[in-house]
């Protein structure tokens, strides 16, 4: 059971003060009965606001299809952020919604956003070895030998002590490939290709763990059951 005003504010609907007004206006019902007080204790799953059940009560998890040009930080000054693509209400939630890992500004594709701290850890911890699939476009023709090089577990990135874990490269056309990695080092895909003499001109993440972008257009998001 939760206090109604505290529940509405933690889910980003309004401040605790505003909750009093919303309740007074008769917009909130509990188990089908119009709520009388904003400090009453309620079962969150029985609450409706303007006739709608509350959103993502037990934690929010969503897939966002990030377009090129958006940054994955909360900070201003580096261009538009992925958070501008999400409902304003999500930014008012407590705990805050954040991304599980990041994509470069110039990378498009699948990014998970959530307010469930342990999920962020589970998806980004190096030990979890979550599979990420990238569609890569490069500046000059790919060579078949790269498949073994990427699979070798011997690719060294500049200024790093340990080689990259084996990665699966599938060459799909002279200038495109699909790469599956289980790590998440800084600019990893671009740097892996750079280490072999290829410049990545286009990068798109098509899969993260078992999640794909099926049916989610660029700039759009979809809520998932947490
Ligand atoms: N690797 C990169 O180089 N960039 C990304 O955005 C993701 C993986």
Coordinates of N, CA and C and ligand atoms in Angstrom, one line a residue:
X1 N 0.9 -1.2 0.0 CA 0.0 0.0 0.0 C 0.9 1.2 0.0
X2 N 0.5 2.2 -0.8 CA 1.3 3.5 -0.9 C 0.4 4.7 -0.6
X3 N 1.0 5.8 -0.1 CA 0.2 7.0 0.0 C -0.1 7.5 -1.4
X4 N -1.3 7.9 -1.7 CA -1.7 8.3 -3.1 C -0.9 9.5 -3.6
X5 N -0.7 10.5 -2.8 CA 0.1 11.7 -3.4 C 1.5 11.3 -3.7
X6 N 2.1 10.5 -2.8 CA 3.5 10.0 -3.0 C 3.6 9.1 -4.2
X7 N 2.6 8.3 -4.4 CA 2.5 7.4 -5.6 C 2.5 8.2 -6.9
X8 N 1.6 9.1 -6.9 CA 1.4 9.9 -8.2 C 2.7 10.7 -8.5
X9 N 3.3 11.3 -7.4 CA 4.5 12.1 -7.7 C 5.7 11.2 -8.1
X10 N 5.8 10.0 -7.5 CA 7.0 9.2 -7.8 C 6.8 8.6 -9.3
X11 N 5.6 8.5 -9.8 CA 5.4 8.1 -11.2 C 5.4 9.2 -12.1
X12 N 5.7 10.4 -11.6 CA 5.9 11.6 -12.5 C 4.6 12.3 -13.0
X13 N 3.5 11.9 -12.4 CA 2.2 12.6 -12.9 C 2.0 14.0 -12.4
X14 N 2.5 14.3 -11.2 CA 2.3 15.6 -10.6 C 3.1 15.7 -9.3
X15 N 3.2 16.9 -8.7 CA 3.9 17.0 -7.4 C 2.9 16.5 -6.4
X16 N 3.4 16.3 -5.2 CA 2.6 15.9 -4.1 C 1.5 17.0 -3.8
X17 N 1.9 18.3 -3.9 CA 0.9 19.3 -3.7 C -0.1 19.3 -4.8
X18 N 0.3 19.1 -6.0 CA -0.7 19.1 -7.1 C -1.6 17.9 -7.0
X19 N -1.1 16.8 -6.3 CA -2.0 15.6 -6.2 C -3.2 15.9 -5.4
X20 N -3.1 16.9 -4.4 CA -4.3 17.3 -3.7 C -5.3 17.8 -4.6
X21 N -4.9 18.7 -5.5 CA -5.9 19.3 -6.4 C -6.5 18.3 -7.4
X22 N -5.6 17.4 -7.8 CA -6.1 16.4 -8.8 C -7.2 15.5 -8.1
X23 N -6.9 15.2 -6.9 CA -7.9 14.3 -6.1 C -9.2 15.1 -5.9
X24 N -9.0 16.4 -5.5 CA -10.1 17.2 -5.2 C -11.0 17.4 -6.4
X25 N -10.4 17.4 -7.6 CA -11.1 17.6 -8.8 C -11.8 16.3 -9.3
X26 N -11.6 15.2 -8.5 CA -12.3 13.9 -8.8 C -11.7 13.1 -9.9
X27 N -10.4 13.4 -10.2 CA -9.8 12.8 -11.3 C -9.2 11.4 -11.0
X28 N -9.1 11.1 -9.7 CA -8.5 9.9 -9.3 C -9.5 8.9 -8.6
X29 N -9.5 7.7 -9.1 CA -10.3 6.6 -8.5 C -9.5 5.5 -7.9
X30 N -10.0 4.8 -6.9 CA -9.4 3.7 -6.3 C -10.4 2.5 -6.3
X31 N -10.1 1.5 -7.0 CA -11.0 0.4 -7.2 C -12.4 0.9 -7.7
X32 N -12.4 1.8 -8.6 CA -13.6 2.3 -9.2 C -14.4 3.4 -8.4
X33 N -13.8 3.7 -7.2 CA -14.5 4.7 -6.3 C -13.7 6.0 -6.3
X34 N -14.3 7.1 -6.6 CA -13.5 8.4 -6.6 C -12.8 8.6 -5.3
X35 N -11.5 8.9 -5.4 CA -10.7 9.0 -4.2 C -11.1 10.3 -3.4
X36 N -11.1 10.2 -2.1 CA -11.5 11.3 -1.2 C -10.3 12.1 -0.8
X37 N -9.2 11.5 -0.5 CA -8.0 12.2 0.1 C -6.7 11.9 -0.6
X38 N -5.8 12.8 -0.7 CA -4.6 12.5 -1.4 C -3.6 11.8 -0.5
X39 N -3.9 11.8 0.9 CA -3.0 11.1 1.8 C -3.5 9.7 2.1
X40 N -4.5 9.2 1.4 CA -5.0 7.9 1.8 C -4.0 6.8 1.2
X41 N -4.1 5.7 1.8 CA -3.2 4.6 1.4 C -3.9 3.7 0.4
X42 N -3.2 3.4 -0.7 CA -3.9 2.7 -1.8 C -3.1 1.6 -2.3
X43 N -3.7 0.6 -3.0 CA -3.0 -0.4 -3.8 C -2.8 0.2 -5.2
X44 N -1.5 0.5 -5.5 CA -1.3 1.2 -6.8 C -1.9 0.6 -8.0
X45 N -2.1 -0.7 -8.0 CA -2.7 -1.4 -9.1 C -4.2 -1.1 -9.3
X46 N -4.8 -0.5 -8.2 CA -6.3 -0.2 -8.3 C -6.6 1.2 -8.6
X47 N -5.5 2.0 -8.8 CA -5.7 3.5 -9.0 C -5.9 3.8 -10.5
X48 N -6.8 4.7 -10.8 CA -6.9 5.2 -12.2 C -6.8 6.7 -12.1
X49 N -6.2 7.3 -13.1 CA -6.2 8.8 -13.2 C -6.9 9.2 -14.5
X50 N -7.9 10.0 -14.4 CA -8.7 10.3 -15.6 C -9.1 9.0 -16.3
X51 N -9.4 8.0 -15.6 CA -10.0 6.8 -16.1 C -8.9 5.8 -16.6
X52 N -7.6 6.2 -16.6 CA -6.6 5.3 -17.1 C -5.8 4.7 -15.9
X53 N -5.4 3.4 -16.0 CA -4.5 2.9 -15.0 C -3.2 3.6 -15.0
X54 N -2.5 3.6 -13.9 CA -1.2 4.2 -13.8 C -0.2 3.4 -14.6
X55 N 0.8 4.1 -15.1 CA 1.8 3.5 -16.0 C 3.0 3.0 -15.3
X56 N 3.5 1.8 -15.7 CA 4.7 1.2 -15.2 C 4.9 1.4 -13.7
X57 N 4.0 0.8 -12.9 CA 3.9 1.0 -11.5 C 5.1 0.3 -10.8
X58 N 5.5 -0.9 -11.3 CA 6.5 -1.7 -10.7 C 7.9 -1.5 -11.3
X59 N 8.1 -0.4 -12.0 CA 9.3 -0.1 -12.6 C 9.1 0.0 -14.1
X60 N 9.9 0.9 -14.7 CA 9.7 1.2 -16.2 C 10.9 0.6 -17.0
X61 N 10.6 -0.1 -18.0 CA 11.6 -0.6 -19.0 C 11.0 -0.4 -20.4
X62 N 11.8 0.3 -21.2 CA 11.4 0.6 -22.6 C 12.5 0.5 -23.6
X63 N 12.2 0.1 -24.8 CA 13.1 0.1 -25.9 C 12.9 1.5 -26.6
X64 N 14.0 2.1 -26.9 CA 14.0 3.4 -27.7 C 14.8 3.1 -29.0
X65 N 14.2 3.5 -30.1 CA 14.9 3.5 -31.4 C 15.6 4.8 -31.6
X66 N 16.9 4.9 -31.2 CA 17.6 6.2 -31.3 C 18.0 6.6 -32.7
X67 N 17.6 7.8 -33.1 CA 18.1 8.3 -34.4 C 19.5 8.8 -34.2
X68 N 20.3 8.9 -35.3 CA 21.6 9.6 -35.3 C 21.4 11.0 -34.9
X69 N 22.3 11.6 -34.2 CA 22.3 13.0 -33.8 C 21.8 13.3 -32.4
X70 N 21.4 12.2 -31.7 CA 21.0 12.4 -30.3 C 22.0 11.8 -29.4
X71 N 22.3 12.5 -28.2 CA 23.2 12.0 -27.3 C 22.5 11.3 -26.1
X72 N 23.2 10.3 -25.5 CA 22.7 9.5 -24.4 C 23.0 10.1 -23.0
X73 N 23.1 11.4 -22.9 CA 23.4 12.0 -21.6 C 22.2 12.9 -21.2
X74 N 22.2 13.1 -19.9 CA 21.2 14.0 -19.4 C 21.6 15.5 -19.5
X75 N 23.0 15.7 -19.7 CA 23.5 17.0 -19.7 C 23.2 17.8 -20.9
X76 N 23.0 19.1 -20.8 CA 22.8 20.0 -22.0 C 24.1 20.3 -22.7
X77 N 24.0 20.8 -23.8 CA 25.2 21.4 -24.5 C 25.8 20.5 -25.5
X78 N 25.4 19.3 -25.6 CA 26.0 18.4 -26.6 C 25.0 18.1 -27.7
X79 N 23.9 18.8 -27.8 CA 22.9 18.5 -28.8 C 21.7 17.9 -28.2
X80 N 20.7 17.5 -29.0 CA 19.5 16.9 -28.5 C 19.8 15.6 -27.7
X81 N 19.1 15.3 -26.7 CA 19.3 14.1 -25.9 C 18.2 13.1 -26.2
X82 N 18.5 11.8 -26.0 CA 17.5 10.8 -26.2 C 16.3 11.0 -25.2
X83 N 16.5 11.7 -24.1 CA 15.4 11.9 -23.2 C 14.3 12.9 -23.7
X84 N 14.7 13.7 -24.7 CA 13.7 14.5 -25.4 C 12.7 13.7 -26.3
X85 N 13.1 12.5 -26.5 CA 12.2 11.6 -27.4 C 11.2 10.9 -26.5
X86 N 11.4 10.9 -25.2 CA 10.6 10.2 -24.3 C 9.5 11.1 -23.6
X87 N 8.4 10.5 -23.1 CA 7.4 11.4 -22.5 C 8.0 12.2 -21.3
X88 N 7.6 13.5 -21.2 CA 8.1 14.3 -20.2 C 7.9 13.7 -18.8
X89 N 6.8 13.0 -18.7 CA 6.4 12.4 -17.4 C 7.5 11.5 -16.9
X90 N 8.2 10.8 -17.8 CA 9.2 9.8 -17.4 C 10.4 10.5 -16.7
X91 N 10.6 11.8 -17.1 CA 11.7 12.5 -16.5 C 11.4 13.0 -15.1
X92 N 10.1 13.0 -14.8 CA 9.7 13.4 -13.5 C 9.6 12.2 -12.5
X93 N 9.9 11.0 -13.0 CA 9.8 9.8 -12.1 C 10.9 9.8 -11.1
X94 N 10.7 9.2 -10.0 CA 11.7 8.9 -9.0 C 11.6 7.5 -8.5
X95 N 12.6 6.7 -8.7 CA 13.9 6.9 -9.3 C 13.9 7.4 -10.8
X96 N 14.9 8.0 -11.2 CA 15.0 8.6 -12.5 C 15.2 7.5 -13.6
X97 N 14.7 7.9 -14.8 CA 14.8 7.0 -16.0 C 16.2 7.3 -16.6
X98 N 16.9 6.2 -16.9 CA 18.3 6.4 -17.5 C 18.5 5.3 -18.5
X99 N 19.5 5.4 -19.3 CA 19.7 4.4 -20.4 C 20.7 3.3 -19.8
X100 N 20.5 2.1 -20.3 CA 21.4 1.0 -19.9 C 22.5 1.0 -20.9
X101 N 23.6 1.6 -20.6 CA 24.7 1.8 -21.6 C 24.4 3.0 -22.5
X102 N 25.3 3.2 -23.4 CA 25.1 4.4 -24.3 C 25.4 4.0 -25.7
X103 N 24.9 4.8 -26.6 CA 25.3 4.8 -28.0 C 25.9 6.1 -28.4
X104 N 26.9 6.2 -29.3 CA 27.5 7.4 -29.7 C 26.4 8.3 -30.4
X105 N 26.7 9.6 -30.4 CA 25.8 10.5 -31.1 C 25.5 10.1 -32.6
X106 N 26.6 9.5 -33.2 CA 26.5 9.2 -34.6 C 26.0 7.7 -34.8
X107 N 25.6 7.1 -33.8 CA 25.1 5.7 -33.9 C 23.6 5.7 -33.7
X108 N 22.9 4.9 -34.5 CA 21.4 4.8 -34.3 C 21.1 3.4 -33.8
X109 N 19.9 3.2 -33.4 CA 19.4 1.9 -33.0 C 18.9 1.7 -31.6
X110 N 19.0 0.5 -31.1 CA 18.3 0.1 -29.9 C 19.0 0.5 -28.7
X111 N 18.3 1.2 -27.8 CA 18.8 1.5 -26.5 C 17.7 1.2 -25.5
X112 N 18.0 0.6 -24.4 CA 17.0 0.3 -23.3 C 17.1 1.5 -22.4
X113 N 15.9 1.9 -21.9 CA 15.8 2.9 -20.9 C 15.0 2.4 -19.8
X114 N 15.4 2.7 -18.5 CA 14.7 2.1 -17.4 C 14.9 2.9 -16.1
X115 N 14.1 2.7 -15.1 CA 14.3 3.3 -13.8 C 14.6 2.2 -12.8
X116 N 14.9 1.0 -13.3 CA 15.2 -0.2 -12.4 C 16.7 -0.4 -12.3
X117 N 17.3 0.2 -11.2 CA 18.7 0.2 -11.1 C 19.4 -1.2 -11.3
X118 N 18.9 -2.3 -10.7 CA 19.5 -3.6 -10.9 C 19.5 -4.1 -12.3
X119 N 18.5 -3.6 -13.1 CA 18.5 -4.0 -14.5 C 19.6 -3.3 -15.3
X120 N 19.9 -2.1 -15.0 CA 21.0 -1.4 -15.6 C 22.3 -2.1 -15.4
X121 N 22.4 -2.5 -14.1 CA 23.6 -3.3 -13.8 C 23.7 -4.6 -14.5
X122 N 22.6 -5.3 -14.6 CA 22.5 -6.6 -15.2 C 22.9 -6.5 -16.7
X123 N 22.4 -5.4 -17.3 CA 22.6 -5.3 -18.8 C 24.0 -4.7 -19.1
X124 N 24.6 -4.0 -18.2 CA 25.9 -3.3 -18.5 C 27.1 -3.9 -17.9
X125 N 26.9 -4.8 -16.9 CA 28.1 -5.4 -16.2 C 28.9 -6.2 -17.2
X126 N 30.2 -6.0 -17.2 CA 31.0 -6.7 -18.2 C 30.9 -8.2 -18.0
X127 N 30.6 -8.6 -16.8 CA 30.5 -10.1 -16.5 C 29.3 -10.7 -17.1
X128 N 28.2 -9.8 -17.4 CA 27.0 -10.4 -17.9 C 27.1 -10.8 -19.4
X129 N 28.1 -10.3 -20.1 CA 28.4 -10.6 -21.5 C 27.1 -10.6 -22.3
X130 N 26.3 -9.6 -22.2 CA 25.1 -9.4 -23.0 C 25.4 -9.2 -24.5
X131 N 24.8 -10.0 -25.4 CA 25.1 -9.9 -26.8 C 24.5 -8.6 -27.4
X132 N 25.3 -7.9 -28.2 CA 24.8 -6.7 -28.9 C 25.2 -6.9 -30.3
X133 N 24.2 -6.6 -31.2 CA 24.4 -6.8 -32.6 C 24.4 -5.4 -33.3
X134 N 25.5 -5.2 -34.1 CA 25.6 -3.9 -34.8 C 25.6 -4.1 -36.3
X135 N 24.9 -3.2 -37.0 CA 25.0 -3.2 -38.5 C 26.0 -2.1 -38.8
X136 N 27.1 -2.5 -39.5 CA 28.2 -1.6 -39.7 C 28.4 -1.3 -41.2
X137 N 28.7 -0.1 -41.5 CA 29.0 0.3 -42.9 C 30.4 0.9 -42.8
X138 N 31.3 0.5 -43.8 CA 32.7 0.9 -43.7 C 33.1 1.7 -45.0
X139 N 34.3 2.2 -45.0 CA 34.7 3.1 -46.1 C 35.3 2.4 -47.2
X140 N 35.8 1.2 -47.1 CA 36.4 0.5 -48.2 C 36.1 -1.0 -48.0
X141 N 36.3 -1.8 -49.1 CA 35.8 -3.1 -49.2 C 36.3 -4.0 -48.0
X142 N 35.4 -4.8 -47.4 CA 35.8 -5.7 -46.3 C 36.5 -6.9 -46.9
X143 N 37.4 -7.5 -46.1 CA 38.1 -8.7 -46.5 C 37.7 -9.9 -45.7
X144 N 37.5 -11.0 -46.4 CA 37.0 -12.2 -45.7 C 37.9 -12.6 -44.4
X145 N 39.2 -12.3 -44.5 CA 40.0 -12.6 -43.3 C 39.6 -11.9 -42.0
X146 N 38.9 -10.8 -42.2 CA 38.5 -10.1 -40.9 C 37.6 -11.0 -40.0
X147 N 36.9 -11.9 -40.6 CA 36.0 -12.8 -39.8 C 36.8 -13.5 -38.8
X148 N 37.9 -14.1 -39.2 CA 38.7 -14.8 -38.2 C 39.4 -13.9 -37.3
X149 N 39.8 -12.7 -37.8 CA 40.5 -11.7 -36.9 C 39.6 -11.3 -35.7
X150 N 38.3 -11.0 -36.1 CA 37.4 -10.6 -35.1 C 37.0 -11.7 -34.1
X151 N 37.1 -13.0 -34.6 CA 36.7 -14.1 -33.8 C 37.9 -14.6 -32.9
X152 N 39.1 -14.0 -33.2 CA 40.3 -14.5 -32.5 C 40.4 -14.2 -31.0
X153 N 39.8 -13.1 -30.6 CA 40.0 -12.7 -29.2 C 41.3 -12.0 -29.0
X154 N 41.9 -11.6 -30.1 CA 43.3 -11.0 -30.1 C 43.3 -9.5 -30.5
X155 N 42.1 -8.9 -30.9 CA 42.2 -7.5 -31.3 C 42.5 -6.6 -30.1
X156 N 43.5 -5.8 -30.3 CA 43.9 -4.9 -29.2 C 43.4 -3.5 -29.6
X157 N 42.9 -2.8 -28.7 CA 42.5 -1.4 -28.9 C 43.5 -0.5 -28.3
X158 N 43.7 0.6 -28.9 CA 44.8 1.6 -28.5 C 44.6 1.9 -27.0
X159 N 45.6 2.0 -26.3 CA 45.6 2.4 -24.8 C 44.8 1.4 -23.9
X160 N 44.6 0.2 -24.4 CA 44.0 -0.8 -23.5 C 44.9 -2.0 -23.3
X161 N 44.8 -2.6 -22.1 CA 45.7 -3.6 -21.8 C 45.3 -5.0 -22.3
X162 N 43.9 -5.2 -22.3 CA 43.4 -6.5 -22.6 C 42.8 -6.5 -24.0
X163 N 43.0 -7.7 -24.7 CA 42.4 -7.8 -26.1 C 40.8 -7.9 -25.9
X164 N 40.2 -7.6 -27.0 CA 38.7 -7.7 -27.1 C 38.3 -9.2 -27.0
X165 N 37.2 -9.5 -26.4 CA 36.7 -10.8 -26.4 C 36.3 -11.2 -27.9
X166 N 36.3 -12.5 -28.2 CA 35.9 -12.9 -29.6 C 34.6 -12.3 -30.0
X167 N 34.5 -11.8 -31.2 CA 33.3 -11.2 -31.8 C 33.0 -11.9 -33.1
X168 N 31.7 -11.9 -33.4 CA 31.2 -12.6 -34.6 C 30.9 -11.6 -35.7
X169 N 31.7 -11.7 -36.7 CA 31.5 -10.8 -37.9 C 30.9 -11.6 -39.0
X170 N 29.8 -11.0 -39.6 CA 29.2 -11.6 -40.8 C 29.3 -10.5 -41.8
X171 N 30.0 -10.8 -42.9 CA 30.1 -9.8 -44.0 C 28.8 -9.9 -44.9
X172 N 28.1 -8.8 -45.0 CA 26.8 -8.9 -45.7 C 26.8 -8.3 -47.1
X173 N 27.9 -7.5 -47.4 CA 28.1 -6.9 -48.7 C 29.5 -6.3 -48.7
X174 N 30.0 -5.8 -49.9 CA 31.4 -5.4 -49.8 C 31.6 -4.3 -48.7
X175 N 30.7 -3.5 -48.5 CA 30.9 -2.4 -47.5 C 30.1 -2.5 -46.2
X176 N 29.4 -3.6 -46.0 CA 28.6 -3.8 -44.8 C 28.8 -5.1 -44.1
X177 N 28.6 -5.1 -42.8 CA 28.7 -6.3 -42.0 C 27.9 -6.2 -40.8
X178 N 27.7 -7.4 -40.2 CA 26.9 -7.4 -38.9 C 27.9 -7.9 -37.9
X179 N 28.0 -7.2 -36.8 CA 29.0 -7.6 -35.7 C 28.3 -7.8 -34.4
X180 N 28.6 -9.0 -33.8 CA 28.0 -9.3 -32.5 C 29.2 -9.3 -31.5
X181 N 29.0 -8.4 -30.5 CA 30.0 -8.4 -29.4 C 29.3 -8.5 -28.0
X182 N 30.1 -8.9 -27.0 CA 29.5 -9.1 -25.7 C 30.1 -8.2 -24.7
X183 N 30.9 -7.2 -25.2 CA 31.5 -6.2 -24.2 C 30.8 -4.9 -24.6
X184 N 31.2 -3.9 -23.9 CA 30.7 -2.5 -24.1 C 31.7 -1.5 -23.9
X185 N 32.9 -1.6 -24.5 CA 33.9 -0.6 -24.3 C 33.6 0.6 -25.1
X186 N 34.3 1.7 -24.7 CA 34.1 3.0 -25.3 C 34.3 2.9 -26.8
X187 N 33.3 3.4 -27.6 CA 33.5 3.4 -29.0 C 34.0 2.0 -29.6
X188 N 33.5 0.9 -29.0 CA 34.2 -0.3 -29.2 C 34.2 -0.8 -30.7
X189 N 33.0 -0.7 -31.3 CA 32.9 -1.2 -32.7 C 33.8 -0.3 -33.6
X190 N 33.7 1.0 -33.5 CA 34.5 1.9 -34.4 C 36.0 1.6 -34.2
X191 N 36.3 1.4 -32.9 CA 37.8 1.2 -32.6 C 38.2 -0.2 -33.1
X192 N 37.4 -1.2 -33.0 CA 37.8 -2.5 -33.5 C 38.1 -2.5 -35.0
X193 N 37.2 -1.8 -35.7 CA 37.4 -1.7 -37.2 C 38.6 -0.8 -37.4
X194 N 38.8 0.3 -36.7 CA 39.9 1.2 -36.9 C 41.2 0.4 -36.7
X195 N 41.2 -0.5 -35.7 CA 42.5 -1.3 -35.4 C 42.9 -2.1 -36.6
X196 N 41.9 -2.4 -37.5 CA 42.2 -3.2 -38.7 C 42.4 -2.4 -40.0
X197 N 42.2 -1.1 -39.8 CA 42.4 -0.2 -41.0 C 41.1 0.2 -41.7
X198 N 40.0 0.0 -41.1 CA 38.7 0.4 -41.7 C 38.0 1.5 -40.9
X199 N 37.5 2.4 -41.6 CA 36.8 3.5 -41.0 C 35.3 3.2 -41.0
X200 N 34.6 3.3 -39.9 CA 33.2 3.0 -39.8 C 32.4 4.3 -40.2
X201 N 31.6 4.2 -41.3 CA 30.9 5.4 -41.7 C 29.4 5.4 -41.3
X202 N 29.0 4.2 -40.9 CA 27.6 4.1 -40.4 C 27.5 3.0 -39.4
X203 N 26.7 3.3 -38.3 CA 26.6 2.2 -37.2 C 25.2 2.3 -36.7
X204 N 24.7 1.1 -36.6 CA 23.3 0.9 -36.1 C 23.2 -0.3 -35.2
X205 N 22.7 -0.2 -34.0 CA 22.5 -1.4 -33.2 C 21.1 -2.0 -33.4
X206 N 21.1 -3.2 -33.8 CA 19.8 -3.9 -34.2 C 19.3 -4.8 -33.1
X207 N 20.2 -5.2 -32.2 CA 19.8 -6.1 -31.1 C 20.6 -5.9 -29.9
X208 N 19.9 -6.0 -28.7 CA 20.5 -5.9 -27.4 C 19.9 -7.0 -26.6
X209 N 20.7 -8.0 -26.1 CA 20.2 -9.2 -25.5 C 19.2 -9.8 -26.4
X210 N 18.0 -10.1 -25.9 CA 17.0 -10.7 -26.8 C 16.1 -9.6 -27.5
X211 N 16.3 -8.4 -27.2 CA 15.4 -7.3 -27.7 C 15.8 -6.8 -29.1
X212 N 14.8 -6.6 -29.9 CA 15.1 -6.1 -31.2 C 14.1 -4.9 -31.5
X213 N 14.3 -4.2 -32.6 CA 13.6 -3.0 -32.9 C 12.3 -3.3 -33.7
X214 N 11.9 -4.5 -33.8 CA 10.8 -4.9 -34.6 C 9.6 -4.0 -34.4
X215 N 9.1 -3.3 -35.4 CA 7.9 -2.5 -35.3 C 8.1 -1.2 -34.6
X216 N 9.3 -0.8 -34.2 CA 9.5 0.4 -33.5 C 10.3 1.4 -34.5
X217 N 9.6 2.4 -34.9 CA 10.2 3.4 -35.9 C 11.3 4.2 -35.2
X218 N 12.1 4.8 -36.1 CA 13.2 5.7 -35.5 C 12.5 6.8 -34.7
X219 N 13.1 7.1 -33.6 CA 12.6 8.1 -32.7 C 11.4 7.7 -31.8
X220 N 11.0 6.4 -32.0 CA 9.8 5.9 -31.2 C 10.3 5.0 -30.1
X221 N 9.4 4.7 -29.2 CA 9.8 3.8 -28.1 C 8.6 2.9 -27.8
X222 N 8.9 1.8 -27.1 CA 7.9 0.9 -26.7 C 8.1 0.4 -25.2
X223 N 7.1 0.4 -24.4 CA 7.2 -0.1 -23.0 C 7.3 -1.6 -23.0
X224 N 8.1 -2.2 -22.1 CA 8.2 -3.6 -22.0 C 7.7 -4.0 -20.6
X225 N 7.3 -5.2 -20.4 CA 7.0 -5.7 -19.1 C 8.4 -5.8 -18.4
X226 N 8.6 -5.2 -17.2 CA 9.9 -5.3 -16.6 C 10.3 -6.7 -16.1
Ligands
LIG1 N1 30.5 0.9 -30.6 C1 30.7 2.2 -31.0 O1 31.8 2.4 -31.6 N2 29.8 3.1 -30.9 C2 28.6 2.8 -30.3 O2 27.7 3.7 -30.3 C3 28.3 1.5 -29.9 C4 29.3 0.6 -30.0

